[in-house]
Amino acid sequence: MPIRHDWTVGEIIGLLELPLLELLWQAQAVHRSANPGYRVQLASLLSVKTGGCEEDCAYCPQSMHNSSDVSGRPDLDLQVEPVLARARAAKAAGAHRFCMGWAWRDIRDGAPFEAMLQMVRGVRELGLEACVTAGMLSDAQAERLAEAGLTAYNHNLDTSPEHYERIISTRTYQERLDTLQRVRRAGIAMCCGGIIGMGESLNDRASLLQVLASLEPHPESVPINALVAVEGTPLEQQPPVDPLELVRMVATARILMPHSRVRLSAGREQLSREAQILCLQAGADSIFYGDTLLTTSNPAVEADRELLAAAGVQPRSEPGH
Ligand code: SAM
Ligand code: DTB
Ligand code: SF4
């Protein structure tokens, strides 16, 4: 199957609107041929620097523009050893990737960045993949992260270019694309996806997927989040997404980007076991593993072990992107 970067929004809407079973069939066919074996990667997530962020992302409990309260969490941004202790515990619980988040608009040089580099080195020395999400960065910072062994950098487009200005005003879509190119130029894998359930239209979902699929090569990893509507954020009143819409989004991402790791990310707590299994069948091949995301909760480790066993899915043991 040829890998395409020229999908049109019209074609993508056509996929998102297929009869569900037909869409699932097509997505499974692509997934089984591109990623045989239904292996699921387990990624553990830790918030190293929580809250007080200058950006005004409407979904985010960590923005200082929102009244959602995430204070009272100790920041670990200078504490390399406690972060590595969490990474060791995640490895012992079976995680393959350790993802670390900083609620920053951009990375600044200085002690916290030096600590970040040490954290990345330490996580890699444990034999885990390391992912960082910390906002915008410079070429020089991307190169230093690459030298430290960083596997991937997460920076989401979040939504379509058209819907974007209703969600964030303090950083442009183009700035996000520029950050992603810097990550690529430094040779770090790109983890880039978005969120559904923020009042966007079907066209917006297709348009987000169109931008992602036009990146060449495709992002190595594509997180698909369902909005966690947090009290105190401007999106607190958004109704929950229909789980089948998440299934459609995952399936369409899989068809467009056959070799990318499609991550079933935030919002899993609102999904039944059956809906999560449909997402796995539709081509999701990674989940966040551990009972917290950054500030909100995620299913318990034990529940996820049972989920994977019920689906007959193997956790992925070999390193991947
Ligand atoms: N500050 C950095 C940045 O935005 O690049 C990194 C951390 S930020 C919390 C990482 C991503 O988490 C966001 O881009 C967004 O896609 C996702 N996210 C944040 N809050 C969310 C929520 N309430 N529901 C779903 N996804 C969310
Ligand atoms: C991504 O796309 N989802 C993760 C990860 N990248 C960093 C974050 C989800 C955050 C959900 C809200 C919270 O827990 O604060
Ligand atoms: Fe939240 Fe990241 Fe936006 Fe800051 S930049 S408000 S941490 S999503």
mmCIF file of N, CA and C in Angstrom, residues 142-215:
data_model
loop_
_atom_site.group_PDB
_atom_site.id
_atom_site.type_symbol
_atom_site.label_atom_id
_atom_site.label_comp_id
_atom_site.label_asym_id
_atom_site.label_seq_id
_atom_site.Cartn_x
_atom_site.Cartn_y
_atom_site.Cartn_z
ATOM 1 N N ALA A 142 16.886 21.583 20.714
ATOM 2 C CA ALA A 142 16.502 20.303 20.101
ATOM 3 C C ALA A 142 17.745 19.438 19.903
ATOM 4 N N GLU A 143 18.835 20.065 19.480
ATOM 5 C CA GLU A 143 20.061 19.280 19.266
ATOM 6 C C GLU A 143 20.587 18.707 20.580
ATOM 7 N N ARG A 144 20.517 19.503 21.638
ATOM 8 C CA ARG A 144 21.008 18.980 22.921
ATOM 9 C C ARG A 144 20.114 17.842 23.430
ATOM 10 N N LEU A 145 18.834 17.954 23.195
ATOM 11 C CA LEU A 145 17.939 16.855 23.593
ATOM 12 C C LEU A 145 18.250 15.597 22.782
ATOM 13 N N ALA A 146 18.533 15.791 21.497
ATOM 14 C CA ALA A 146 18.881 14.636 20.658
ATOM 15 C C ALA A 146 20.164 13.987 21.170
ATOM 16 N N GLU A 147 21.167 14.820 21.499
ATOM 17 C CA GLU A 147 22.434 14.276 22.016
ATOM 18 C C GLU A 147 22.221 13.505 23.322
ATOM 19 N N ALA A 148 21.266 13.968 24.122
ATOM 20 C CA ALA A 148 20.998 13.286 25.399
ATOM 21 C C ALA A 148 20.279 11.952 25.168
ATOM 22 N N GLY A 149 19.837 11.719 23.929
ATOM 23 C CA GLY A 149 19.219 10.428 23.611
ATOM 24 C C GLY A 149 17.703 10.459 23.552
ATOM 25 N N LEU A 150 17.107 11.675 23.541
ATOM 26 C CA LEU A 150 15.643 11.749 23.534
ATOM 27 C C LEU A 150 15.068 10.970 22.349
ATOM 28 N N THR A 151 14.090 10.120 22.632
ATOM 29 C CA THR A 151 13.472 9.315 21.570
ATOM 30 C C THR A 151 12.477 10.153 20.776
ATOM 31 N N ALA A 152 11.600 10.880 21.474
ATOM 32 C CA ALA A 152 10.524 11.595 20.789
ATOM 33 C C ALA A 152 10.190 12.872 21.544
ATOM 34 N N TYR A 153 9.672 13.855 20.802
ATOM 35 C CA TYR A 153 9.188 15.096 21.413
ATOM 36 C C TYR A 153 7.719 15.232 21.070
ATOM 37 N N ASN A 154 6.877 15.419 22.085
ATOM 38 C CA ASN A 154 5.446 15.572 21.851
ATOM 39 C C ASN A 154 5.065 17.045 21.753
ATOM 40 N N HIS A 155 4.437 17.389 20.655
ATOM 41 C CA HIS A 155 3.937 18.754 20.467
ATOM 42 C C HIS A 155 2.721 18.623 19.567
ATOM 43 N N ASN A 156 1.540 18.853 20.110
ATOM 44 C CA ASN A 156 0.317 18.573 19.354
ATOM 45 C C ASN A 156 -0.142 19.773 18.543
ATOM 46 N N LEU A 157 -0.813 19.486 17.433
ATOM 47 C CA LEU A 157 -1.488 20.553 16.681
ATOM 48 C C LEU A 157 -2.847 20.842 17.304
ATOM 49 N N ASP A 158 -3.328 19.896 18.073
ATOM 50 C CA ASP A 158 -4.566 20.002 18.869
ATOM 51 C C ASP A 158 -5.854 19.981 18.049
ATOM 52 N N THR A 159 -5.969 20.837 17.008
ATOM 53 C CA THR A 159 -7.215 20.871 16.238
ATOM 54 C C THR A 159 -6.905 21.364 14.834
ATOM 55 N N SER A 160 -7.943 21.663 14.065
ATOM 56 C CA SER A 160 -7.712 22.120 12.687
ATOM 57 C C SER A 160 -7.178 23.545 12.690
ATOM 58 N N PRO A 161 -6.527 23.965 11.601
ATOM 59 C CA PRO A 161 -6.097 25.370 11.514
ATOM 60 C C PRO A 161 -7.290 26.318 11.657
ATOM 61 N N GLU A 162 -8.475 25.895 11.178
ATOM 62 C CA GLU A 162 -9.661 26.770 11.180
ATOM 63 C C GLU A 162 -10.247 26.926 12.590
ATOM 64 N N HIS A 163 -10.262 25.849 13.362
ATOM 65 C CA HIS A 163 -10.876 25.887 14.705
ATOM 66 C C HIS A 163 -9.893 26.425 15.748
ATOM 67 N N TYR A 164 -8.618 26.404 15.399
ATOM 68 C CA TYR A 164 -7.541 26.683 16.345
ATOM 69 C C TYR A 164 -7.724 27.991 17.109
ATOM 70 N N GLU A 165 -8.125 29.062 16.377
ATOM 71 C CA GLU A 165 -8.163 30.367 17.057
ATOM 72 C C GLU A 165 -9.263 30.446 18.107
ATOM 73 N N ARG A 166 -10.191 29.505 18.088
ATOM 74 C CA ARG A 166 -11.198 29.483 19.157
ATOM 75 C C ARG A 166 -10.677 28.746 20.395
ATOM 76 N N ILE A 167 -9.497 28.145 20.282
ATOM 77 C CA ILE A 167 -8.971 27.334 21.385
ATOM 78 C C ILE A 167 -7.740 27.978 22.044
ATOM 79 N N ILE A 168 -6.876 28.560 21.231
ATOM 80 C CA ILE A 168 -5.616 29.137 21.750
ATOM 81 C C ILE A 168 -5.335 30.454 21.032
ATOM 82 N N SER A 169 -5.000 31.495 21.813
ATOM 83 C CA SER A 169 -4.665 32.756 21.131
ATOM 84 C C SER A 169 -3.202 33.144 21.323
ATOM 85 N N THR A 170 -2.515 32.490 22.253
ATOM 86 C CA THR A 170 -1.175 32.963 22.598
ATOM 87 C C THR A 170 -0.056 32.302 21.794
ATOM 88 N N ARG A 171 -0.401 31.342 20.930
ATOM 89 C CA ARG A 171 0.635 30.704 20.107
ATOM 90 C C ARG A 171 -0.028 30.320 18.789
ATOM 91 N N THR A 172 0.635 30.588 17.675
ATOM 92 C CA THR A 172 -0.019 30.350 16.379
ATOM 93 C C THR A 172 0.179 28.902 15.919
ATOM 94 N N TYR A 173 -0.667 28.536 14.973
ATOM 95 C CA TYR A 173 -0.554 27.207 14.360
ATOM 96 C C TYR A 173 0.810 27.071 13.696
ATOM 97 N N GLN A 174 1.221 28.153 13.022
ATOM 98 C CA GLN A 174 2.505 28.110 12.320
ATOM 99 C C GLN A 174 3.655 27.900 13.313
ATOM 100 N N GLU A 175 3.580 28.525 14.486
ATOM 101 C CA GLU A 175 4.637 28.306 15.486
ATOM 102 C C GLU A 175 4.713 26.830 15.876
ATOM 103 N N ARG A 176 3.541 26.199 15.944
ATOM 104 C CA ARG A 176 3.551 24.760 16.267
ATOM 105 C C ARG A 176 4.245 23.970 15.169
ATOM 106 N N LEU A 177 3.907 24.310 13.924
ATOM 107 C CA LEU A 177 4.528 23.586 12.806
ATOM 108 C C LEU A 177 6.042 23.826 12.792
ATOM 109 N N ASP A 178 6.459 25.050 13.122
ATOM 110 C CA ASP A 178 7.901 25.361 13.153
ATOM 111 C C ASP A 178 8.599 24.529 14.230
ATOM 112 N N THR A 179 7.969 24.432 15.399
ATOM 113 C CA THR A 179 8.552 23.618 16.480
ATOM 114 C C THR A 179 8.724 22.178 16.010
ATOM 115 N N LEU A 180 7.696 21.670 15.332
ATOM 116 C CA LEU A 180 7.757 20.272 14.868
ATOM 117 C C LEU A 180 8.911 20.085 13.883
ATOM 118 N N GLN A 181 9.124 21.056 13.017
ATOM 119 C CA GLN A 181 10.228 20.930 12.056
ATOM 120 C C GLN A 181 11.585 20.938 12.767
ATOM 121 N N ARG A 182 11.697 21.746 13.831
ATOM 122 C CA ARG A 182 12.968 21.770 14.593
ATOM 123 C C ARG A 182 13.247 20.414 15.216
ATOM 124 N N VAL A 183 12.186 19.798 15.725
ATOM 125 C CA VAL A 183 12.327 18.476 16.342
ATOM 126 C C VAL A 183 12.855 17.495 15.292
ATOM 127 N N ARG A 184 12.255 17.549 14.122
ATOM 128 C CA ARG A 184 12.650 16.657 13.016
ATOM 129 C C ARG A 184 14.082 16.890 12.596
ATOM 130 N N ARG A 185 14.409 18.178 12.431
ATOM 131 C CA ARG A 185 15.771 18.497 11.960
ATOM 132 C C ARG A 185 16.834 17.948 12.908
ATOM 133 N N ALA A 186 16.497 17.898 14.194
ATOM 134 C CA ALA A 186 17.464 17.395 15.178
ATOM 135 C C ALA A 186 17.499 15.870 15.190
ATOM 136 N N GLY A 187 16.626 15.238 14.416
ATOM 137 C CA GLY A 187 16.642 13.774 14.345
ATOM 138 C C GLY A 187 15.852 13.102 15.461
ATOM 139 N N ILE A 188 14.956 13.862 16.093
ATOM 140 C CA ILE A 188 14.128 13.301 17.172
ATOM 141 C C ILE A 188 12.779 12.902 16.559
ATOM 142 N N ALA A 189 12.230 11.767 16.987
ATOM 143 C CA ALA A 189 10.927 11.346 16.457
ATOM 144 C C ALA A 189 9.855 12.343 16.893
ATOM 145 N N MET A 190 8.883 12.530 16.013
ATOM 146 C CA MET A 190 7.827 13.514 16.243
ATOM 147 C C MET A 190 6.581 12.809 16.787
ATOM 148 N N CYS A 191 6.086 13.298 17.915
ATOM 149 C CA CYS A 191 4.829 12.800 18.471
ATOM 150 C C CYS A 191 3.841 13.955 18.372
ATOM 151 N N CYS A 192 2.866 13.846 17.488
ATOM 152 C CA CYS A 192 1.992 14.985 17.221
ATOM 153 C C CYS A 192 0.586 14.529 16.872
ATOM 154 N N GLY A 193 -0.376 15.021 17.624
ATOM 155 C CA GLY A 193 -1.761 14.658 17.365
ATOM 156 C C GLY A 193 -2.697 15.757 17.804
ATOM 157 N N GLY A 194 -3.853 15.380 18.326
ATOM 158 C CA GLY A 194 -4.836 16.389 18.683
ATOM 159 C C GLY A 194 -5.890 15.873 19.638
ATOM 160 N N ILE A 195 -6.921 16.699 19.767
ATOM 161 C CA ILE A 195 -7.984 16.445 20.750
ATOM 162 C C ILE A 195 -9.322 16.524 20.020
ATOM 163 N N ILE A 196 -10.241 15.620 20.288
ATOM 164 C CA ILE A 196 -11.609 15.818 19.801
ATOM 165 C C ILE A 196 -12.524 16.091 20.993
ATOM 166 N N GLY A 197 -13.677 16.705 20.677
ATOM 167 C CA GLY A 197 -14.617 17.031 21.757
ATOM 168 C C GLY A 197 -14.515 18.470 22.206
ATOM 169 N N MET A 198 -13.876 19.326 21.366
ATOM 170 C CA MET A 198 -13.726 20.735 21.747
ATOM 171 C C MET A 198 -14.675 21.620 20.928
ATOM 172 N N GLY A 199 -15.817 21.071 20.502
ATOM 173 C CA GLY A 199 -16.795 21.856 19.754
ATOM 174 C C GLY A 199 -16.473 21.961 18.276
ATOM 175 N N GLU A 200 -15.535 21.124 17.810
ATOM 176 C CA GLU A 200 -15.149 21.185 16.393
ATOM 177 C C GLU A 200 -16.159 20.446 15.520
ATOM 178 N N SER A 201 -16.125 20.746 14.215
ATOM 179 C CA SER A 201 -17.015 20.068 13.265
ATOM 180 C C SER A 201 -16.303 18.845 12.691
ATOM 181 N N LEU A 202 -17.057 18.075 11.932
ATOM 182 C CA LEU A 202 -16.448 16.934 11.236
ATOM 183 C C LEU A 202 -15.354 17.418 10.296
ATOM 184 N N ASN A 203 -15.633 18.540 9.629
ATOM 185 C CA ASN A 203 -14.663 19.143 8.729
ATOM 186 C C ASN A 203 -13.356 19.473 9.481
ATOM 187 N N ASP A 204 -13.486 19.990 10.704
ATOM 188 C CA ASP A 204 -12.288 20.314 11.499
ATOM 189 C C ASP A 204 -11.485 19.049 11.815
ATOM 190 N N ARG A 205 -12.177 17.991 12.151
ATOM 191 C CA ARG A 205 -11.449 16.743 12.459
ATOM 192 C C ARG A 205 -10.694 16.267 11.229
ATOM 193 N N ALA A 206 -11.367 16.340 10.072
ATOM 194 C CA ALA A 206 -10.724 15.918 8.829
ATOM 195 C C ALA A 206 -9.543 16.832 8.503
ATOM 196 N N SER A 207 -9.718 18.105 8.771
ATOM 197 C CA SER A 207 -8.674 19.074 8.443
ATOM 198 C C SER A 207 -7.434 18.862 9.336
ATOM 199 N N LEU A 208 -7.649 18.574 10.624
ATOM 200 C CA LEU A 208 -6.514 18.234 11.502
ATOM 201 C C LEU A 208 -5.779 17.006 10.955
ATOM 202 N N LEU A 209 -6.541 15.978 10.605
ATOM 203 C CA LEU A 209 -5.906 14.750 10.106
ATOM 204 C C LEU A 209 -5.193 15.015 8.775
ATOM 205 N N GLN A 210 -5.742 15.926 7.982
ATOM 206 C CA GLN A 210 -5.114 16.252 6.697
ATOM 207 C C GLN A 210 -3.738 16.893 6.941
ATOM 208 N N VAL A 211 -3.664 17.825 7.898
ATOM 209 C CA VAL A 211 -2.367 18.461 8.177
ATOM 210 C C VAL A 211 -1.381 17.406 8.688
ATOM 211 N N LEU A 212 -1.829 16.543 9.584
ATOM 212 C CA LEU A 212 -0.924 15.510 10.126
ATOM 213 C C LEU A 212 -0.412 14.592 9.012
ATOM 214 N N ALA A 213 -1.344 14.186 8.123
ATOM 215 C CA ALA A 213 -0.964 13.231 7.077
ATOM 216 C C ALA A 213 -0.126 13.890 5.990
ATOM 217 N N SER A 214 -0.141 15.230 5.944
ATOM 218 C CA SER A 214 0.671 15.895 4.920
ATOM 219 C C SER A 214 2.121 16.068 5.378
ATOM 220 N N LEU A 215 2.393 15.839 6.659
ATOM 221 C CA LEU A 215 3.779 15.932 7.137
ATOM 222 C C LEU A 215 4.575 14.786 6.528
#
